[in-house]
mmCIF file of C-alpha atoms in Angstrom:
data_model
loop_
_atom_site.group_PDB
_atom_site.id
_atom_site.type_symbol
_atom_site.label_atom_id
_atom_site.label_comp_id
_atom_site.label_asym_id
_atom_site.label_seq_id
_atom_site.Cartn_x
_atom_site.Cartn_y
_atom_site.Cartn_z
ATOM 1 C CA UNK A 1 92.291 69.401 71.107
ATOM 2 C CA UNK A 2 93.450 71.943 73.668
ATOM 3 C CA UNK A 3 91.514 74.711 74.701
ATOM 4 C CA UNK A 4 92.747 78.111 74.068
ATOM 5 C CA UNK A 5 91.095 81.306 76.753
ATOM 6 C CA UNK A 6 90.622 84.664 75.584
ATOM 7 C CA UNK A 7 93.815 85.992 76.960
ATOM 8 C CA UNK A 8 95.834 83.270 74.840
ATOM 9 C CA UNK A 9 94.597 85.920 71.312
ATOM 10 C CA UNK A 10 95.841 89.139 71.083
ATOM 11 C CA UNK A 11 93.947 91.926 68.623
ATOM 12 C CA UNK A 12 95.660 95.210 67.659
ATOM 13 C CA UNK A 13 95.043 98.270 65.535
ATOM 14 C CA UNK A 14 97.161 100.115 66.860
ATOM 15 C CA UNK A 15 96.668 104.133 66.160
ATOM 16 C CA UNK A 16 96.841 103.932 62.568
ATOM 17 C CA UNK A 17 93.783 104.748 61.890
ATOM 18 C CA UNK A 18 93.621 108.337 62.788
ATOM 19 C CA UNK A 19 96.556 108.929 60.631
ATOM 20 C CA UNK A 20 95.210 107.213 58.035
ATOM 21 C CA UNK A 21 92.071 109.300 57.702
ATOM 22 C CA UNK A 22 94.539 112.641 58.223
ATOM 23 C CA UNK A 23 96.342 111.718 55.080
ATOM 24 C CA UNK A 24 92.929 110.387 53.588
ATOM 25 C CA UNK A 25 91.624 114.002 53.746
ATOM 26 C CA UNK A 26 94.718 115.794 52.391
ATOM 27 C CA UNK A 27 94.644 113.640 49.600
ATOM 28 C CA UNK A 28 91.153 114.560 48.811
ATOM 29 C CA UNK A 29 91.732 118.609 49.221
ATOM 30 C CA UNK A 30 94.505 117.859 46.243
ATOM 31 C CA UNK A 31 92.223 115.925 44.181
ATOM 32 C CA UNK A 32 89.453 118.304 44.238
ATOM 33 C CA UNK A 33 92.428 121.362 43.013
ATOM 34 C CA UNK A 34 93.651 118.701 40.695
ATOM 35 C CA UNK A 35 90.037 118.243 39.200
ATOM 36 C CA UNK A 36 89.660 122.017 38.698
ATOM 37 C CA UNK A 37 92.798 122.644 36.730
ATOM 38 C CA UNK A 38 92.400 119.448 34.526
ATOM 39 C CA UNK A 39 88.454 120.895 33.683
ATOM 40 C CA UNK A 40 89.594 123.878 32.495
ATOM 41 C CA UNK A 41 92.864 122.306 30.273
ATOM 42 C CA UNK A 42 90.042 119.915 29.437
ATOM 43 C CA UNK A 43 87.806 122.860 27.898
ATOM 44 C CA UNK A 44 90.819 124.655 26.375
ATOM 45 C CA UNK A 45 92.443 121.745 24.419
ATOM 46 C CA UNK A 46 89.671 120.295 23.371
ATOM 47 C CA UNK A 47 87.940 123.756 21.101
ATOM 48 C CA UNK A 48 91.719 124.814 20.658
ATOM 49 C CA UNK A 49 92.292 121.032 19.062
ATOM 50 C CA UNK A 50 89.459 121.269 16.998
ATOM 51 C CA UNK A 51 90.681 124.993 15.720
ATOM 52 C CA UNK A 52 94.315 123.857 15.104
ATOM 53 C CA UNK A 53 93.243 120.427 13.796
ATOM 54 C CA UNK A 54 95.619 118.571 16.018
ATOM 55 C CA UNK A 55 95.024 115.101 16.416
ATOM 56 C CA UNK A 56 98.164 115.670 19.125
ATOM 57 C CA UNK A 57 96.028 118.637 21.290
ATOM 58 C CA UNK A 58 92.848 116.636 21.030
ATOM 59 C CA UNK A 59 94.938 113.237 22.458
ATOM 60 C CA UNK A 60 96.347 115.219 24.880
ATOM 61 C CA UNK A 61 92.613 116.699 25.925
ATOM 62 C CA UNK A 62 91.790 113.263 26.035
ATOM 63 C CA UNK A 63 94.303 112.054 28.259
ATOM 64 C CA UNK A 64 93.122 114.779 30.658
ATOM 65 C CA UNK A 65 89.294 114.208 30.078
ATOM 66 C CA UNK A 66 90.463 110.765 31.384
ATOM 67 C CA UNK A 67 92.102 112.131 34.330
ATOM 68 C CA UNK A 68 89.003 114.079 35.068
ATOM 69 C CA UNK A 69 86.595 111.122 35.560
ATOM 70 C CA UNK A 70 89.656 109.526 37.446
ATOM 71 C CA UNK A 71 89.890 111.934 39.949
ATOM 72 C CA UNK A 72 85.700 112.122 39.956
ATOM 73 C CA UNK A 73 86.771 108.246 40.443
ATOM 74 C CA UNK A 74 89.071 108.494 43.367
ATOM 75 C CA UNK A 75 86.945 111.064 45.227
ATOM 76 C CA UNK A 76 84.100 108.756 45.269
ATOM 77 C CA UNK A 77 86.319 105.929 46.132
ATOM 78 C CA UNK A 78 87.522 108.083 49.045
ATOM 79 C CA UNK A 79 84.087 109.052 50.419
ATOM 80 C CA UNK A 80 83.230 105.407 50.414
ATOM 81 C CA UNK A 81 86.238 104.056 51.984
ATOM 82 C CA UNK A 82 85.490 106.380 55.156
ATOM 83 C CA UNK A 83 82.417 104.902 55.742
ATOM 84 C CA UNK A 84 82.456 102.751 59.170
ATOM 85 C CA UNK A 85 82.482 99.100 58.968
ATOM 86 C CA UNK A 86 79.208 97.238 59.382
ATOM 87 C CA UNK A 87 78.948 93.696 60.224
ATOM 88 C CA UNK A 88 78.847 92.067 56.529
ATOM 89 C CA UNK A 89 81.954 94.884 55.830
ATOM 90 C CA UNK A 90 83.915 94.369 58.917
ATOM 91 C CA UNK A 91 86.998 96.594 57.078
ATOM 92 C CA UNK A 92 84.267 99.120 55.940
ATOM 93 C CA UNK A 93 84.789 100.771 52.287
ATOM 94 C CA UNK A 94 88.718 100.905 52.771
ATOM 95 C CA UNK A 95 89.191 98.864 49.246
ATOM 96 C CA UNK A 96 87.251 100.740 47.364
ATOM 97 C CA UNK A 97 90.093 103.175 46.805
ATOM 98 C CA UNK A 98 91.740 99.819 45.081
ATOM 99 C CA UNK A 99 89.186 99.142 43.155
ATOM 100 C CA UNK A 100 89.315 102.853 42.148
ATOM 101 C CA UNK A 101 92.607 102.851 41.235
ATOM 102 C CA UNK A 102 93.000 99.392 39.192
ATOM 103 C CA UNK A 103 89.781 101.168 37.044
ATOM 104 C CA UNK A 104 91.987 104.080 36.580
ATOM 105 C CA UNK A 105 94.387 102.074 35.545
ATOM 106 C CA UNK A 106 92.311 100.266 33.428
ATOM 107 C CA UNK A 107 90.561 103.755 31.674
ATOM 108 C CA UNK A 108 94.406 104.536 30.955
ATOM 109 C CA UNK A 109 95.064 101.595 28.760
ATOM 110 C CA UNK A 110 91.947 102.300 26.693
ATOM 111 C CA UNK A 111 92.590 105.689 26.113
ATOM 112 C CA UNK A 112 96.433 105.060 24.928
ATOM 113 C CA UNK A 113 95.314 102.860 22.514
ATOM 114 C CA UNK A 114 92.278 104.950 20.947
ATOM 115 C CA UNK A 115 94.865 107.651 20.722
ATOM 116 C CA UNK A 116 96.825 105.023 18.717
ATOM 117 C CA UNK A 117 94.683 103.764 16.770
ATOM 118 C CA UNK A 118 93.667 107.443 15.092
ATOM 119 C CA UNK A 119 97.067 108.520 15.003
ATOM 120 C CA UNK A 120 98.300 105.524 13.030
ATOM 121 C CA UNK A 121 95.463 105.951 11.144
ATOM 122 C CA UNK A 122 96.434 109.811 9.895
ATOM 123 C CA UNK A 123 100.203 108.868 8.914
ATOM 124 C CA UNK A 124 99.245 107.994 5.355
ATOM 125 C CA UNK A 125 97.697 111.263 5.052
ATOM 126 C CA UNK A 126 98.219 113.627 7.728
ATOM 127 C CA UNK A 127 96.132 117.061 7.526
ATOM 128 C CA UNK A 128 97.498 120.326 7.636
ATOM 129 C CA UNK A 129 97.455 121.916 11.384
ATOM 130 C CA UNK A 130 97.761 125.595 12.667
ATOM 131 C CA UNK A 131 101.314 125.648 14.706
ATOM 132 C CA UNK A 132 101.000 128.108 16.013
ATOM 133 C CA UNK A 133 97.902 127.639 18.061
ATOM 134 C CA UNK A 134 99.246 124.459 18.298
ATOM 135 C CA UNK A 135 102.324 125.519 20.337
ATOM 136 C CA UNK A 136 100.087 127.693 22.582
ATOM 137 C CA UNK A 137 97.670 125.412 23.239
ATOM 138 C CA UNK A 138 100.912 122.994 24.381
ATOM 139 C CA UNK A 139 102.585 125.515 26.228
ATOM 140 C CA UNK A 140 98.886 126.340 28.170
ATOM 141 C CA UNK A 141 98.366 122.420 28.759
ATOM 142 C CA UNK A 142 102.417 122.187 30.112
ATOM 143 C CA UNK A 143 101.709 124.856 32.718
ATOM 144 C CA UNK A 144 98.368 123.395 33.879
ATOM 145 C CA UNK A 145 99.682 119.835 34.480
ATOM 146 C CA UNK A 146 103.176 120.581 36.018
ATOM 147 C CA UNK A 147 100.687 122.930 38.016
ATOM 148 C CA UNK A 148 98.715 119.895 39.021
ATOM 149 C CA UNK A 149 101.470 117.451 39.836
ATOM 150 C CA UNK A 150 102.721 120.082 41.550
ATOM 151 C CA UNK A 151 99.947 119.983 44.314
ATOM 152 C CA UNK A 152 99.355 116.432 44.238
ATOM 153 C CA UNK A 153 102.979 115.331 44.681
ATOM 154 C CA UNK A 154 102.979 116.933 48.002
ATOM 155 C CA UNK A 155 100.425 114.507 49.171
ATOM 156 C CA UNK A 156 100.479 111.590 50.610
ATOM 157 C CA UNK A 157 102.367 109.432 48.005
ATOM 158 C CA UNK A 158 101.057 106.047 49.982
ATOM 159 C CA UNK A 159 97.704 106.854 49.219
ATOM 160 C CA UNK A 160 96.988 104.572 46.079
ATOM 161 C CA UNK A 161 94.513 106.944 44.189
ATOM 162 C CA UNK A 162 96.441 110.027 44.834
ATOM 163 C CA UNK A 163 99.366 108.096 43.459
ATOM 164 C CA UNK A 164 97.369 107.018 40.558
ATOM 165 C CA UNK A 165 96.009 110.566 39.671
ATOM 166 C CA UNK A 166 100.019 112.144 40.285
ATOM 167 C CA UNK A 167 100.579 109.561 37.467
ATOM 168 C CA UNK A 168 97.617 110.624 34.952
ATOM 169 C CA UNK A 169 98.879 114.574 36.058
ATOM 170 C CA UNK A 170 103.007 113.526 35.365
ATOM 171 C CA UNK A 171 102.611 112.035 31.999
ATOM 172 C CA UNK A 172 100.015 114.653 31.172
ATOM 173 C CA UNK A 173 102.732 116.664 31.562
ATOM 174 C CA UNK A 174 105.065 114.941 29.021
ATOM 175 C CA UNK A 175 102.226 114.145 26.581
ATOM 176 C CA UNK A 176 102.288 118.530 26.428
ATOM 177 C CA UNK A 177 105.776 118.513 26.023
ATOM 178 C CA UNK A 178 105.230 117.081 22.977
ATOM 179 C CA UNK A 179 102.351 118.992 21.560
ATOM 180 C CA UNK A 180 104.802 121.887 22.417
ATOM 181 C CA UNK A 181 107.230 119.854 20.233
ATOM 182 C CA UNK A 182 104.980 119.405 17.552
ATOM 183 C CA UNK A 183 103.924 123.139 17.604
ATOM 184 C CA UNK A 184 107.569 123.843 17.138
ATOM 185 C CA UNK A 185 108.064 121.651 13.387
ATOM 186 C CA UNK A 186 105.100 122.660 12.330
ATOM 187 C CA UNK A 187 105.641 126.553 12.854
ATOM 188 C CA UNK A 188 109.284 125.918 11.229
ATOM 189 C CA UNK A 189 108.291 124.716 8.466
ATOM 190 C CA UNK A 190 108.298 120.989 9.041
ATOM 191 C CA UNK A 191 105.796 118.399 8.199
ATOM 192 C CA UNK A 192 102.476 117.725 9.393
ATOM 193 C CA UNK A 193 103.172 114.322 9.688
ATOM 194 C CA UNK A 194 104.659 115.506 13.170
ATOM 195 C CA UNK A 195 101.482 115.719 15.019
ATOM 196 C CA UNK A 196 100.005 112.009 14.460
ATOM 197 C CA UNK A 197 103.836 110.640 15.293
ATOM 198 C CA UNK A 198 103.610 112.435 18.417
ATOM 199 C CA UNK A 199 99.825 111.227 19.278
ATOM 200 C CA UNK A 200 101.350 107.468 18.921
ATOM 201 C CA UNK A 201 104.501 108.924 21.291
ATOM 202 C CA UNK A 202 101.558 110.095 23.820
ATOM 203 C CA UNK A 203 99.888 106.609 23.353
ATOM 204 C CA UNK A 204 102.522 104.684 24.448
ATOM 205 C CA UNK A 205 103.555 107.112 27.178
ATOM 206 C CA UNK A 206 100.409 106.378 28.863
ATOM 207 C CA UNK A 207 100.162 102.571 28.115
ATOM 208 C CA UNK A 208 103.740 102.487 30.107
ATOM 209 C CA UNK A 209 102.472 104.440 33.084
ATOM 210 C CA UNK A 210 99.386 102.776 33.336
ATOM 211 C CA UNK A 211 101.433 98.994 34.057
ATOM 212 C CA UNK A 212 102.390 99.646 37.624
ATOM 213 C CA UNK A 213 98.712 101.047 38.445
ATOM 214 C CA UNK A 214 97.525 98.444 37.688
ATOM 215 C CA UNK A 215 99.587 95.795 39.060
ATOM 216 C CA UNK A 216 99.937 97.848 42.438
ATOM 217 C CA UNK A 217 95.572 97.431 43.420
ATOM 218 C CA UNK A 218 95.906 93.905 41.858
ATOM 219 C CA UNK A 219 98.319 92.702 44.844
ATOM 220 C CA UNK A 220 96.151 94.274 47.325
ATOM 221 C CA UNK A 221 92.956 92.675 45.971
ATOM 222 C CA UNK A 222 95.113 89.214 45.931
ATOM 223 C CA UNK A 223 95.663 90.035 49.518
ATOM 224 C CA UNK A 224 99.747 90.071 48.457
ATOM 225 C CA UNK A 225 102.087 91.172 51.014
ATOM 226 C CA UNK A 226 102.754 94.837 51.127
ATOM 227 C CA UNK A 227 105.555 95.918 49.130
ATOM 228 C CA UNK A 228 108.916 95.594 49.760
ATOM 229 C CA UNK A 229 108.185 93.250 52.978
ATOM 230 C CA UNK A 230 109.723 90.536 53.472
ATOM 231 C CA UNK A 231 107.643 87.340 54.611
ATOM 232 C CA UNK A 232 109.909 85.162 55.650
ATOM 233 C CA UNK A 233 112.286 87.872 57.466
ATOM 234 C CA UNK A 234 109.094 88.688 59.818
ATOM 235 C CA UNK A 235 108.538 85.217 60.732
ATOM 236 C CA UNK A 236 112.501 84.999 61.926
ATOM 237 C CA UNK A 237 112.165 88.289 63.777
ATOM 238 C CA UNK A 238 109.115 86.534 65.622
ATOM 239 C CA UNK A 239 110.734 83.582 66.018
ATOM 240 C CA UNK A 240 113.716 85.753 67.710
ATOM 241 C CA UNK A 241 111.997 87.111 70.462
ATOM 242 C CA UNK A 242 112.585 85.573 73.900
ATOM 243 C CA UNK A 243 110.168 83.114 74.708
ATOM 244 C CA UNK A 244 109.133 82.067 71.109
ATOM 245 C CA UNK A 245 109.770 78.785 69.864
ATOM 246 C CA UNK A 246 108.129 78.678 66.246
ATOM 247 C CA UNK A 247 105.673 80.374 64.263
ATOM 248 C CA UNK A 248 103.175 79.181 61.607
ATOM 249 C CA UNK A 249 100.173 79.606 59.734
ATOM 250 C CA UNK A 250 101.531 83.237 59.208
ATOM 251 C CA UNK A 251 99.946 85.339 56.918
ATOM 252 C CA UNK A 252 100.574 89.103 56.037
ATOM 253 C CA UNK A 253 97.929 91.104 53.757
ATOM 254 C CA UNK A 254 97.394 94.992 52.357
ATOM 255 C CA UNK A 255 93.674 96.123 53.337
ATOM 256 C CA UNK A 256 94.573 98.764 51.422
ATOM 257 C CA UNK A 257 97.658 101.450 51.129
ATOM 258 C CA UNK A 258 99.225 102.308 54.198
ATOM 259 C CA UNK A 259 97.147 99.396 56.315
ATOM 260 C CA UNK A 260 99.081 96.502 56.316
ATOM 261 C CA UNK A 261 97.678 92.724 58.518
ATOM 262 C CA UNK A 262 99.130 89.826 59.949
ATOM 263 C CA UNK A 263 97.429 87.266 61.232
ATOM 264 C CA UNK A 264 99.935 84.157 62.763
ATOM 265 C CA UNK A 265 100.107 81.316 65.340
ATOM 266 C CA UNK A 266 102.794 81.825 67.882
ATOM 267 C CA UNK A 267 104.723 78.985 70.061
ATOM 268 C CA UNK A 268 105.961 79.855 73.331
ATOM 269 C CA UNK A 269 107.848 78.132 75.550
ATOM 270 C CA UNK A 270 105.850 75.939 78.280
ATOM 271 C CA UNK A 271 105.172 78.719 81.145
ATOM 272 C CA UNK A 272 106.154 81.518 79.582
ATOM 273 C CA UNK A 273 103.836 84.966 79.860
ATOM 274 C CA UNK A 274 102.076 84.910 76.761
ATOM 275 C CA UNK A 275 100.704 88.432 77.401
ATOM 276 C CA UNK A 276 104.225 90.052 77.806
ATOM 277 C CA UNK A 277 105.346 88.622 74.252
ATOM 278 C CA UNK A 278 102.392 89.397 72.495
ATOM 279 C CA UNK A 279 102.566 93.141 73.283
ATOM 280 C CA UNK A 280 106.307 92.489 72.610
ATOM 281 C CA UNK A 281 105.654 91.213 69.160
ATOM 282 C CA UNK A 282 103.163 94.155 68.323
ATOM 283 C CA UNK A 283 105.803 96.879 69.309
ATOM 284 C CA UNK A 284 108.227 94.664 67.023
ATOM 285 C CA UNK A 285 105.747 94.482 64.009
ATOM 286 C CA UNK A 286 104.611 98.470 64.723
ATOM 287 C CA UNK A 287 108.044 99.534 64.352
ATOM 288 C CA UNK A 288 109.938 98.050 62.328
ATOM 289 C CA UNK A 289 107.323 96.920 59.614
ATOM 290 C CA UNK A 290 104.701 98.974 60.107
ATOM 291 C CA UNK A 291 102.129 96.813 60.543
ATOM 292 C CA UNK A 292 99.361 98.497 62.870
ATOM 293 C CA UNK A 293 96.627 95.435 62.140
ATOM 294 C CA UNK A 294 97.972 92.615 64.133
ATOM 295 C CA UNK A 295 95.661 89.282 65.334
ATOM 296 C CA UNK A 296 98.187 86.711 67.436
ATOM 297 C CA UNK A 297 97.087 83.673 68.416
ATOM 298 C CA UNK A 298 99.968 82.068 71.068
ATOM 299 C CA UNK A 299 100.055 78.636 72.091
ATOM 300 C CA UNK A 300 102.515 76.768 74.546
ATOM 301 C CA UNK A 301 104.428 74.099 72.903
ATOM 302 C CA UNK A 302 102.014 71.224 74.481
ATOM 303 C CA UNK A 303 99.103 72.704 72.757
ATOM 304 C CA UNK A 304 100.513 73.356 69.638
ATOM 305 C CA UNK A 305 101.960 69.542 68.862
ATOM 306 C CA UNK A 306 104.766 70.901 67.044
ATOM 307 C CA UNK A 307 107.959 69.746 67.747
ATOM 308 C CA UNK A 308 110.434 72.352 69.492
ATOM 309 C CA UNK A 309 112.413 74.988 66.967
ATOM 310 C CA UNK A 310 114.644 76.897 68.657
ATOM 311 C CA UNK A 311 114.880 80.439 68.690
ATOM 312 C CA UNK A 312 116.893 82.164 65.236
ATOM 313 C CA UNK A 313 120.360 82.922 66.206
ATOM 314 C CA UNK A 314 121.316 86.244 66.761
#
C-alpha cells in the first residue's frame, strides 16, 4: 500500500462558523419575543376557553401551550449546540438543534390528534358556547400569532428550530382564523356544532405542518445530503477540474442546518500539484455549493490503483 504525507489531505472549515453563530444568536433574540407573546395568548385562551366553553379556543390554547415548550425546546437546543467541541464530541452540541426540532415535530403530532380525538368526541352532542367571547378571544389569538410569525420570519429561515417554531407560530395563526370563524356562526345564530368541526379542522392543520418537521431533522440525523444538492453533479464538477482524473468514496452530510460536509478521495494526474487543486476544489465546493466543511484526501493515479477516467467534458 502506498504511503500518503500530510500534505497529500487537505482539512477546511472555511469561515462558516462565525456566521453561523451570528444567525444562531438572532434566531434566539426571536425565540425568546416569540415565547413571550405565545405565554400571554397561552394565559388568555386558555380562562377565556373555559368561560366561552370552546373546545375550538381551548385547542387553539393548546396548540400554543405546545409552541411554548417548543420554543423553551429550541432555546435549550441552541445553548447546547454553542458549546465547543470536546474530544468524545468533536462537532460539539451542533445536532442538538435537530434533535430539538424532530421532538417538536413530534409534540405537534400528539397534540393534533388529542385535539381530534375530543372534538370528534363532542359532535354527537356539542355544548352551547358564548360567541361572542368566542370571536374575541379569536380575534386576540389572530393578532398575537401573525405578531409572532411576524418576528420570527425575519430570521434566519436556515436555522432548523427557528423554522420549526415559524411553523407552530403560522398555523397558530390559521388555527385562530378559525376560532374567529366559529365566533362568527355562533354569534349569527348558527349551530354549536361549529366549534368541535373546527377543533378537527385545527387538528389536521397541525398534523399537515408537522410532516416536513419532521422529515427535515430525520435526513440530517441519517447524515442525508443537504437539500436540494445534487450528489452526483458535485462529483462531475470535481472530476472537471484540471488535473483530476476520478473521484470516489465521496460522501456529503448535514451536521446540522446551514453546515454542510464532504469528505472524498481525489485522483490526480501523476505529477500534478496536489496542493493547488485541493484549494481549487474548496473554492469550487465554497461557492457554488456551499459547503464550508471540506476533508480531501488526493492521490496520484499510481497510488490509487484505479484505472484512468478522464476528465467530464465541458
Amino acid at each position: 500500500m502506498a504511503s500518503h504525507d500530510h500534505a497529500s489531505h487537505g482539512h477546511s472549515h472555511g469561515l462558516g462558523a462565525h456566521a453561523l453563530e451570528a444567525r444562531r444568536e438572532d434566531s434566539r433574540r426571536r425565540m425568546w419575543v416569540a415565547l413571550a407573546i405565545n405565554l400571554v395568548l397561552v394565559v388568555v385562551e386558555v380562562v377565556g376557553g373555559i368561560l366561552a366553553g370552546s373546545l375550538a379556543v381551548l385547542a387553539d390554547a393548546g396548540h400554543v401551550l405546545s409552541d411554548v415548550g417548543s420554543i423553551l425546546l429550541a432555546l435549550v437546543a441552541a445553548r447546547l449546540a454553542a458549546k465547543p467541541a470536546s474530544g468524545r464530541r468533536t462537532f460539539g452540541y451542533m445536532r442538538s438543534e435537530v434533535v430539538a426540532a424532530l421532538v417538536n415535530g413530534l409534540l405537534l403530532v400528539a397534540v393534533s390528534i388529542g385535539i381530534g380525538i375530543a372534538a370528534i368526541g363532542r359532535l354527537s352532542d356539542p355544548p352551547p358556547i358564548e360567541g361572542g367571547l368566542v370571536l374575541v378571544l379569536g380575534v386576540i389569538g389572530l393578532l398575537g400569532n401573525v405578531l409572532a410569525t411576524i418576528v420570527l420570519a425575519r430570521g434566519e429561515r436556515a436555522d432548523v428550530n427557528l423554522e420549526g417554531v415559524l411553523r407552530h407560530s403560522a398555523a397558530d395563526a390559521l388555527g385562530s382564523l378559525g376560532v374567529v370563524f366559529a365566533g362568527v356562526v355562533v354569534m349569527l345564530g348558527g349551530s354549536d356544532i361549529v366549534d368541535p368541526i373546527v377543533g378537527i379542522l385545527i387538528s389536521v392543520l397541525v398534523l399537515l405542518s408537522s410532516w416536513r418537521l419532521i422529515k427535515e431533522p430525520f435526513d440530517v440525523l441519517m447524515e442525508a445530503a443537504p437539500a436540494g444538492l445534487d450528489v452526483d453533479r458535485v462529483g462531475a464538477s470535481i472530476c472537471a477540474v484540471d488535473g483530476v482524473r476520478s473521484v470516489h468514496d465521496l460522501h456529503v452530510w448535514t451536521v446540522t442546518a446551514g453546515f454542510g460536509a464532504i469528505a472524498a478521495h481525489v485522483v490526480v494526474a501523476r505529477g500534478a500539484d496536489r496542493d493547488l487543486i485541493r484549494q481549487q476544489l474548496e473554492l469550487l465546493l465554497r461557492e457554488s455549493y456551499g459547503i464550508e466543511h471540506t476533508t480531501l484526501q488526493m492521490e496520484e493515479e499510481a497510488e490509487a490503483g484505479l484505472l484512468r477516467v478522464e476528465n467530464a467534458p465541458g
